Amino acid sequence: MIIFGLDPAIRTTGYGIVRALGSGRYEILDCGVIENKKTMPHSECLRRLYGGVNELIDLYSPDCAAMEEPFVGRNSKTAIILGMARGGILAALAVRGVPAYSYMPSVAKRAAVGSGGATKEQVAYLLAAELKINVNDIPLDSTDALSLAICHAQRAFCNLPDKMGKSI
Amino acid sequence: MIIFGLDPAIRTTGYGIVRALGSGRYEILDCGVIENKKTMPHSECLRRLYGGVNELIDLYSPDCAAMEEPFVGRNSKTAIILGMARGGILAALAVRGVPAYSYMPSVAKRAAVGSGGATKEQVAYLLAAELKINVNDIPLDSTDALSLAICHAQRAFCNLPDKMGKSI
């Protein structure tokens, strides 16, 4: 099973593609960011997010996606812009028939590295150590997306349906 | 010039397609709503919004789109969901290369029917009278979208670049 983790934002969307190998083991197939310059209008950002997600689906044929449960404590203007990024990405997944699940970021980090409050640096360091890969191969803005994918991999593959994220 | 007016929401998105004929005149080519049931998950709503916008672009080949400037006074949870609808729709327009502009709803209604505070019923009645069409041919949830398209038609066609909406 291949899981597409996504941490959406209009300027920097992190992604991580993880293959669940069973018995709680997994491997990272890809991770990175879709970066949009500050000067780009929202429509161009969304075109690039939609296109980027589509390309990654072409490359890895994920079985499902895991996204962050949006944090609602922000102000309304920020929330609308965050919602736009999430909407463009969720539309891309839905058009391609990739089912999406959401998790609280702290739940995802706890599942991936054992601590819900870990910083991006700590997540990158711990994942690199566990998987015996170079920490520089994990961009910091992709650690939340990787945590989400790993969290969903554990729950979906290890038959923990009551702990599965919210289907969105 | 053909303008695609859109009033995005996750459950009921209004649309109106208007052809500008010059000298402030215009005709309505189509108007209606993309309706999503309350029981549908957000991903399915976005798939339908994205697909619906795509179909309307296929049918009418609009030159540009006009959308509502989002109202930021709502609470963050509502704002995220509104943003998602807006993001899915703006992604569909951007992928097809249809440039989008935004206007305050009151500005759009004032341009279309002379009053920024007109109700949906009043907008439908006044547009039907002006265009000599049956008021029942204008679904109430499409009046904001029609006002946006008419507003943009006037400004773009009548060479009022300083009054044009914000390019988004």
Short mmCIF file of C-alpha atoms in Angstrom, two decimals:
data_model
loop_
_atom_site.label_atom_id
_atom_site.label_comp_id
_atom_site.label_asym_id
_atom_site.label_seq_id
_atom_site.Cartn_x
_atom_site.Cartn_y
_atom_site.Cartn_z
CA MET A 1 0.00 0.00 0.00
CA ILE A 2 1.29 3.46 -0.97
CA ILE A 3 0.21 6.54 1.01
CA PHE A 4 0.45 10.15 -0.16
CA GLY A 5 0.94 12.49 2.82
CA LEU A 6 0.19 16.18 2.24
CA ASP A 7 0.61 19.30 4.37
CA PRO A 8 -1.20 21.93 2.28
CA ALA A 9 -0.42 25.65 2.23
CA ILE A 10 -0.75 28.15 -0.60
CA ARG A 11 3.00 29.00 -0.68
CA THR A 12 4.74 25.81 0.56
CA THR A 13 2.96 22.46 0.41
CA GLY A 14 4.93 19.56 1.88
CA TYR A 15 4.47 16.04 0.56
CA GLY A 16 5.73 12.59 1.47
CA ILE A 17 5.11 9.29 -0.31
CA VAL A 18 5.42 6.22 1.88
CA ARG A 19 5.11 2.51 1.12
CA ALA A 20 3.76 0.40 4.00
CA LEU A 21 5.67 -2.88 4.19
CA GLY A 22 3.64 -4.49 7.00
CA SER A 23 4.50 -5.15 10.67
CA GLY A 24 4.74 -1.40 11.24
CA ARG A 25 7.59 -1.08 8.75
CA TYR A 26 7.60 1.37 5.87
CA GLU A 27 9.89 3.07 3.39
CA ILE A 28 9.93 6.62 2.09
CA LEU A 29 9.56 6.67 -1.71
CA ASP A 30 9.72 10.45 -2.09
CA CYS A 31 9.37 13.65 -0.09
CA GLY A 32 9.65 17.33 -0.90
CA VAL A 33 7.75 20.59 -1.29
CA ILE A 34 5.68 22.33 -3.95
CA GLU A 35 6.92 25.89 -3.65
CA ASN A 36 5.03 28.99 -4.88
CA LYS A 37 6.68 32.42 -4.94
CA LYS A 38 5.14 35.17 -2.80
CA THR A 39 4.54 37.26 -5.92
CA MET A 40 2.34 34.61 -7.59
CA PRO A 41 -1.43 35.23 -7.67
CA HIS A 42 -3.56 32.62 -5.89
CA SER A 43 -4.88 31.22 -9.18
CA GLU A 44 -1.32 30.43 -10.34
CA CYS A 45 -0.48 28.87 -6.94
CA LEU A 46 -3.55 26.64 -7.25
CA ARG A 47 -2.71 25.68 -10.83
CA ARG A 48 0.73 24.59 -9.64
CA LEU A 49 -0.60 22.72 -6.57
CA TYR A 50 -3.22 20.91 -8.67
CA GLY A 51 -0.65 20.06 -11.33
CA GLY A 52 1.99 18.97 -8.80
CA VAL A 53 -0.40 16.62 -7.01
CA ASN A 54 -1.46 15.18 -10.36
CA GLU A 55 2.17 14.53 -11.37
CA LEU A 56 2.89 12.75 -8.08
CA ILE A 57 -0.21 10.57 -8.56
CA ASP A 58 1.07 9.69 -12.05
CA LEU A 59 4.48 8.77 -10.64
CA TYR A 60 3.49 6.73 -7.58
CA SER A 61 -0.18 5.67 -8.01
CA PRO A 62 -0.95 6.12 -4.29
CA ASP A 63 -3.80 4.04 -2.80
CA CYS A 64 -4.86 6.84 -0.47
CA ALA A 65 -3.86 10.22 0.94
CA ALA A 66 -3.43 11.58 4.46
CA MET A 67 -3.82 15.30 5.19
CA GLU A 68 -3.69 17.50 8.24
CA GLU A 69 -6.92 18.19 10.12
CA PRO A 70 -7.02 21.99 9.61
CA PHE A 71 -6.24 24.03 12.72
CA VAL A 72 -9.24 26.34 13.21
CA GLY A 73 -7.71 28.79 15.69
CA ARG A 74 -6.37 31.06 12.98
CA ASN A 75 -8.01 34.26 11.85
CA SER A 76 -10.63 34.06 9.09
CA LYS A 77 -8.47 35.60 6.36
CA THR A 78 -5.67 33.08 6.95
CA ALA A 79 -8.27 30.31 7.20
CA ILE A 80 -9.75 31.14 3.78
CA ILE A 81 -6.30 31.02 2.14
CA LEU A 82 -5.41 27.75 3.91
CA GLY A 83 -8.80 26.39 2.84
CA MET A 84 -8.09 27.33 -0.78
CA ALA A 85 -4.84 25.33 -0.83
CA ARG A 86 -6.61 22.41 0.82
CA GLY A 87 -9.52 22.65 -1.66
CA GLY A 88 -7.29 22.70 -4.75
CA ILE A 89 -5.33 19.69 -3.49
CA LEU A 90 -8.40 17.74 -2.36
CA ALA A 91 -10.03 18.38 -5.76
CA ALA A 92 -6.93 16.95 -7.49
CA LEU A 93 -7.06 13.82 -5.30
CA ALA A 94 -10.83 13.40 -5.73
CA VAL A 95 -10.76 13.81 -9.53
CA ARG A 96 -8.17 11.00 -9.64
CA GLY A 97 -10.17 8.85 -7.20
CA VAL A 98 -7.59 8.88 -4.38
CA PRO A 99 -9.48 8.67 -1.03
CA ALA A 100 -8.26 11.14 1.62
CA TYR A 101 -8.10 10.91 5.43
CA SER A 102 -7.22 13.57 7.95
CA TYR A 103 -5.31 13.47 11.25
CA MET A 104 -4.39 16.05 13.86
CA PRO A 105 -0.71 17.00 13.33
CA SER A 106 0.18 15.99 16.92
CA VAL A 107 -1.39 12.54 16.43
CA ALA A 108 0.56 12.08 13.21
CA LYS A 109 3.89 13.12 14.76
CA ARG A 110 3.33 10.88 17.79
CA ALA A 111 2.70 7.94 15.44
CA ALA A 112 5.76 8.70 13.29
CA VAL A 113 8.42 9.57 15.88
CA GLY A 114 6.84 9.01 19.30
CA SER A 115 6.27 12.67 20.27
CA GLY A 116 3.36 14.91 19.25
CA GLY A 117 5.36 18.04 20.00
CA ALA A 118 8.49 17.20 17.99
CA THR A 119 9.96 20.01 15.88
CA LYS A 120 10.51 19.61 12.13
CA GLU A 121 14.24 19.16 12.80
CA GLN A 122 13.62 16.43 15.37
CA VAL A 123 11.19 14.59 13.06
CA ALA A 124 13.71 14.71 10.19
CA TYR A 125 16.54 13.50 12.46
CA LEU A 126 14.53 10.64 13.97
CA LEU A 127 13.14 9.44 10.62
CA ALA A 128 16.59 9.56 9.03
CA ALA A 129 18.05 7.53 11.91
CA GLU A 130 15.24 4.96 11.85
CA LEU A 131 15.35 4.47 8.08
CA LYS A 132 19.15 4.80 7.85
CA ILE A 133 18.96 7.57 5.28
CA ASN A 134 20.71 10.94 5.12
CA VAL A 135 18.88 13.60 7.15
CA ASN A 136 19.55 16.10 4.33
CA ASP A 137 17.34 14.01 2.06
CA ILE A 138 14.33 15.06 4.17
CA PRO A 139 13.35 18.71 3.50
CA LEU A 140 12.08 20.24 6.77
CA ASP A 141 8.80 21.38 5.20
CA SER A 142 8.01 17.78 4.25
CA THR A 143 8.24 16.31 7.78
CA ASP A 144 4.57 16.95 8.66
CA ALA A 145 3.47 15.33 5.38
CA LEU A 146 5.73 12.32 6.02
CA SER A 147 4.37 11.98 9.57
CA LEU A 148 0.81 11.99 8.22
CA ALA A 149 1.61 9.30 5.65
CA ILE A 150 3.42 7.13 8.23
CA CYS A 151 0.58 7.55 10.74
CA HIS A 152 -2.00 6.44 8.18
CA ALA A 153 0.25 3.58 7.03
CA GLN A 154 0.38 2.18 10.58
CA ARG A 155 -3.35 2.42 11.14
CA ALA A 156 -4.51 1.20 7.75
CA PHE A 157 -1.99 -1.61 7.39
CA CYS A 158 -2.03 -2.82 10.98
CA ASN A 159 -5.81 -3.16 10.97
CA LEU A 160 -6.65 -0.40 13.42
CA PRO A 161 -9.91 0.81 11.84
CA ASP A 162 -11.08 2.49 15.07
CA LYS A 163 -7.94 4.64 15.06
CA MET A 164 -8.19 5.59 11.38
CA GLY A 165 -8.32 9.27 10.52
CA LYS A 166 -11.48 11.04 9.44
CA SER A 167 -12.46 10.25 5.88
CA ILE A 168 -12.78 13.67 4.15
CA MET B 1 -16.63 38.69 -24.52
CA ILE B 2 -18.08 35.93 -22.32
CA ILE B 3 -17.83 36.15 -18.52
CA PHE B 4 -18.25 33.28 -16.06
CA GLY B 5 -19.66 34.54 -12.74
CA LEU B 6 -19.24 32.24 -9.72
CA ASP B 7 -20.49 32.40 -6.14
CA PRO B 8 -18.60 29.48 -4.54
CA ALA B 9 -19.81 27.42 -1.58
CA ILE B 10 -19.20 23.77 -0.75
CA ARG B 11 -22.92 22.84 -0.86
CA THR B 12 -24.47 25.31 -3.34
CA THR B 13 -22.30 27.12 -5.87
CA GLY B 14 -24.17 29.62 -8.04
CA TYR B 15 -23.03 30.38 -11.57
CA GLY B 16 -24.01 32.77 -14.32
CA ILE B 17 -22.63 33.02 -17.84
CA VAL B 18 -23.01 36.42 -19.47
CA ARG B 19 -22.09 37.72 -22.92
CA ALA B 20 -21.16 41.41 -23.04
CA LEU B 21 -22.64 43.04 -26.15
CA GLY B 22 -21.08 46.48 -25.73
CA SER B 23 -22.60 49.85 -24.72
CA GLY B 24 -23.42 48.39 -21.31
CA ARG B 25 -25.70 45.75 -22.85
CA TYR B 26 -25.40 42.05 -22.13
CA GLU B 27 -27.28 38.79 -22.37
CA ILE B 28 -27.48 35.84 -20.00
CA LEU B 29 -26.31 32.63 -21.71
CA ASP B 30 -26.86 30.36 -18.71
CA CYS B 31 -27.35 30.44 -14.97
CA GLY B 32 -27.88 27.84 -12.28
CA VAL B 33 -26.36 26.06 -9.32
CA ILE B 34 -23.99 23.16 -8.68
CA GLU B 35 -25.70 21.43 -5.77
CA ASN B 36 -23.99 19.01 -3.34
CA LYS B 37 -25.99 17.02 -0.80
CA LYS B 38 -25.29 17.60 2.90
CA THR B 39 -24.30 13.96 3.29
CA MET B 40 -21.49 14.15 0.69
CA PRO B 41 -17.90 14.23 1.98
CA HIS B 42 -15.89 17.33 1.09
CA SER B 43 -13.74 15.41 -1.40
CA GLU B 44 -16.85 14.41 -3.40
CA CYS B 45 -18.19 17.99 -3.27
CA LEU B 46 -14.89 19.25 -4.65
CA ARG B 47 -14.82 16.61 -7.38
CA ARG B 48 -18.28 17.77 -8.46
CA LEU B 49 -17.41 21.49 -8.26
CA TYR B 50 -14.20 20.95 -10.26
CA GLY B 51 -16.03 18.82 -12.83
CA GLY B 52 -18.98 21.21 -13.09
CA VAL B 53 -16.76 24.23 -13.71
CA ASN B 54 -14.85 22.25 -16.33
CA GLU B 55 -18.07 21.30 -18.14
CA LEU B 56 -19.26 24.91 -18.21
CA ILE B 57 -15.88 26.00 -19.62
CA ASP B 58 -16.25 23.33 -22.34
CA LEU B 59 -19.76 24.59 -23.17
CA TYR B 60 -19.20 28.36 -23.20
CA SER B 61 -15.42 28.98 -23.53
CA PRO B 62 -15.52 32.00 -21.18
CA ASP B 63 -12.83 34.69 -21.62
CA CYS B 64 -12.64 35.36 -17.89
CA ALA B 65 -14.31 34.69 -14.56
CA ALA B 66 -15.66 36.94 -11.79
CA MET B 67 -15.87 35.69 -8.21
CA GLU B 68 -16.91 37.14 -4.90
CA GLU B 69 -14.26 38.78 -2.72
CA PRO B 70 -14.51 36.41 0.29
CA PHE B 71 -16.18 37.88 3.34
CA VAL B 72 -13.67 37.51 6.19
CA GLY B 73 -16.00 38.15 9.13
CA ARG B 74 -17.01 34.52 9.47
CA ASN B 75 -15.55 32.12 11.97
CA SER B 76 -12.41 30.20 11.04
CA LYS B 77 -14.10 26.82 10.58
CA THR B 78 -16.64 28.27 8.14
CA ALA B 79 -13.83 30.22 6.46
CA ILE B 80 -11.77 27.06 5.82
CA ILE B 81 -14.74 25.32 4.19
CA LEU B 82 -15.59 28.38 2.08
CA GLY B 83 -11.91 28.58 1.13
CA MET B 84 -11.94 24.94 0.04
CA ALA B 85 -14.83 25.53 -2.38
CA ARG B 86 -13.12 28.64 -3.69
CA GLY B 87 -9.80 26.77 -4.06
CA GLY B 88 -11.30 23.85 -5.98
CA ILE B 89 -13.10 26.23 -8.36
CA LEU B 90 -10.13 28.58 -8.82
CA ALA B 91 -7.91 25.54 -9.56
CA ALA B 92 -10.37 24.44 -12.27
CA LEU B 93 -10.33 27.92 -13.85
CA ALA B 94 -6.53 28.23 -13.60
CA VAL B 95 -5.83 24.77 -15.10
CA ARG B 96 -7.97 25.82 -18.10
CA GLY B 97 -6.29 29.25 -18.32
CA VAL B 98 -9.41 31.32 -17.48
CA PRO B 99 -8.26 34.48 -15.63
CA ALA B 100 -10.31 35.34 -12.53
CA TYR B 101 -11.23 38.66 -10.92
CA SER B 102 -12.95 39.33 -7.63
CA TYR B 103 -15.49 41.96 -6.53
CA MET B 104 -17.25 42.77 -3.28
CA PRO B 105 -20.82 41.36 -3.49
CA SER B 106 -22.32 44.84 -2.81
CA VAL B 107 -20.27 46.38 -5.64
CA ALA B 108 -21.43 43.63 -8.01
CA LYS B 109 -25.11 44.01 -7.08
CA ARG B 110 -24.94 47.80 -7.39
CA ALA B 111 -23.46 47.40 -10.90
CA ALA B 112 -26.08 44.81 -11.93
CA VAL B 113 -29.31 46.25 -10.51
CA GLY B 114 -28.47 49.64 -8.98
CA SER B 115 -28.54 48.64 -5.31
CA GLY B 116 -25.76 46.96 -3.29
CA GLY B 117 -28.25 45.75 -0.69
CA ALA B 118 -30.78 44.11 -3.04
CA THR B 119 -32.08 40.69 -1.99
CA LYS B 120 -31.77 37.63 -4.24
CA GLU B 121 -35.47 37.98 -5.10
CA GLN B 122 -35.07 41.65 -6.05
CA VAL B 123 -31.99 40.92 -8.19
CA ALA B 124 -33.85 38.12 -10.03
CA TYR B 125 -36.93 40.34 -10.57
CA LEU B 126 -34.95 43.34 -11.82
CA LEU B 127 -32.72 41.27 -14.16
CA ALA B 128 -35.75 39.44 -15.58
CA ALA B 129 -37.54 42.75 -16.22
CA GLU B 130 -34.48 44.36 -17.82
CA LEU B 131 -33.73 41.41 -20.08
CA LYS B 132 -37.40 40.60 -20.76
CA ILE B 133 -37.01 37.00 -19.58
CA ASN B 134 -39.08 34.92 -17.17
CA VAL B 135 -38.07 35.51 -13.55
CA ASN B 136 -38.42 31.75 -12.92
CA ASP B 137 -35.54 31.16 -15.33
CA ILE B 138 -33.21 32.76 -12.77
CA PRO B 139 -32.56 30.43 -9.78
CA LEU B 140 -32.23 32.56 -6.63
CA ASP B 141 -28.85 31.05 -5.72
CA SER B 142 -27.45 32.18 -9.07
CA THR B 143 -28.23 35.91 -8.66
CA ASP B 144 -24.95 36.76 -6.92
CA ALA B 145 -22.98 34.95 -9.63
CA LEU B 146 -24.94 36.76 -12.37
CA SER B 147 -24.35 40.12 -10.65
CA LEU B 148 -20.61 39.39 -10.53
CA ALA B 149 -20.50 38.50 -14.24
CA ILE B 150 -22.54 41.59 -15.22
CA CYS B 151 -20.39 43.84 -13.03
CA HIS B 152 -17.21 42.56 -14.66
CA ALA B 153 -18.78 42.78 -18.13
CA GLN B 154 -19.51 46.48 -17.64
CA ARG B 155 -16.04 47.30 -16.36
CA ALA B 156 -14.04 45.19 -18.80
CA PHE B 157 -16.06 46.02 -21.91
CA CYS B 158 -16.67 49.70 -21.18
CA ASN B 159 -12.94 50.31 -20.67
CA LEU B 160 -12.99 51.10 -16.96
CA PRO B 161 -9.62 49.54 -16.03
CA ASP B 162 -9.36 51.54 -12.78
CA LYS B 163 -12.67 50.05 -11.63
CA MET B 164 -11.78 46.48 -12.56
CA GLY B 165 -11.89 43.84 -9.83
CA LYS B 166 -8.82 42.44 -8.17
CA SER B 167 -7.02 39.91 -10.35
CA ILE B 168 -6.78 36.74 -8.23
#
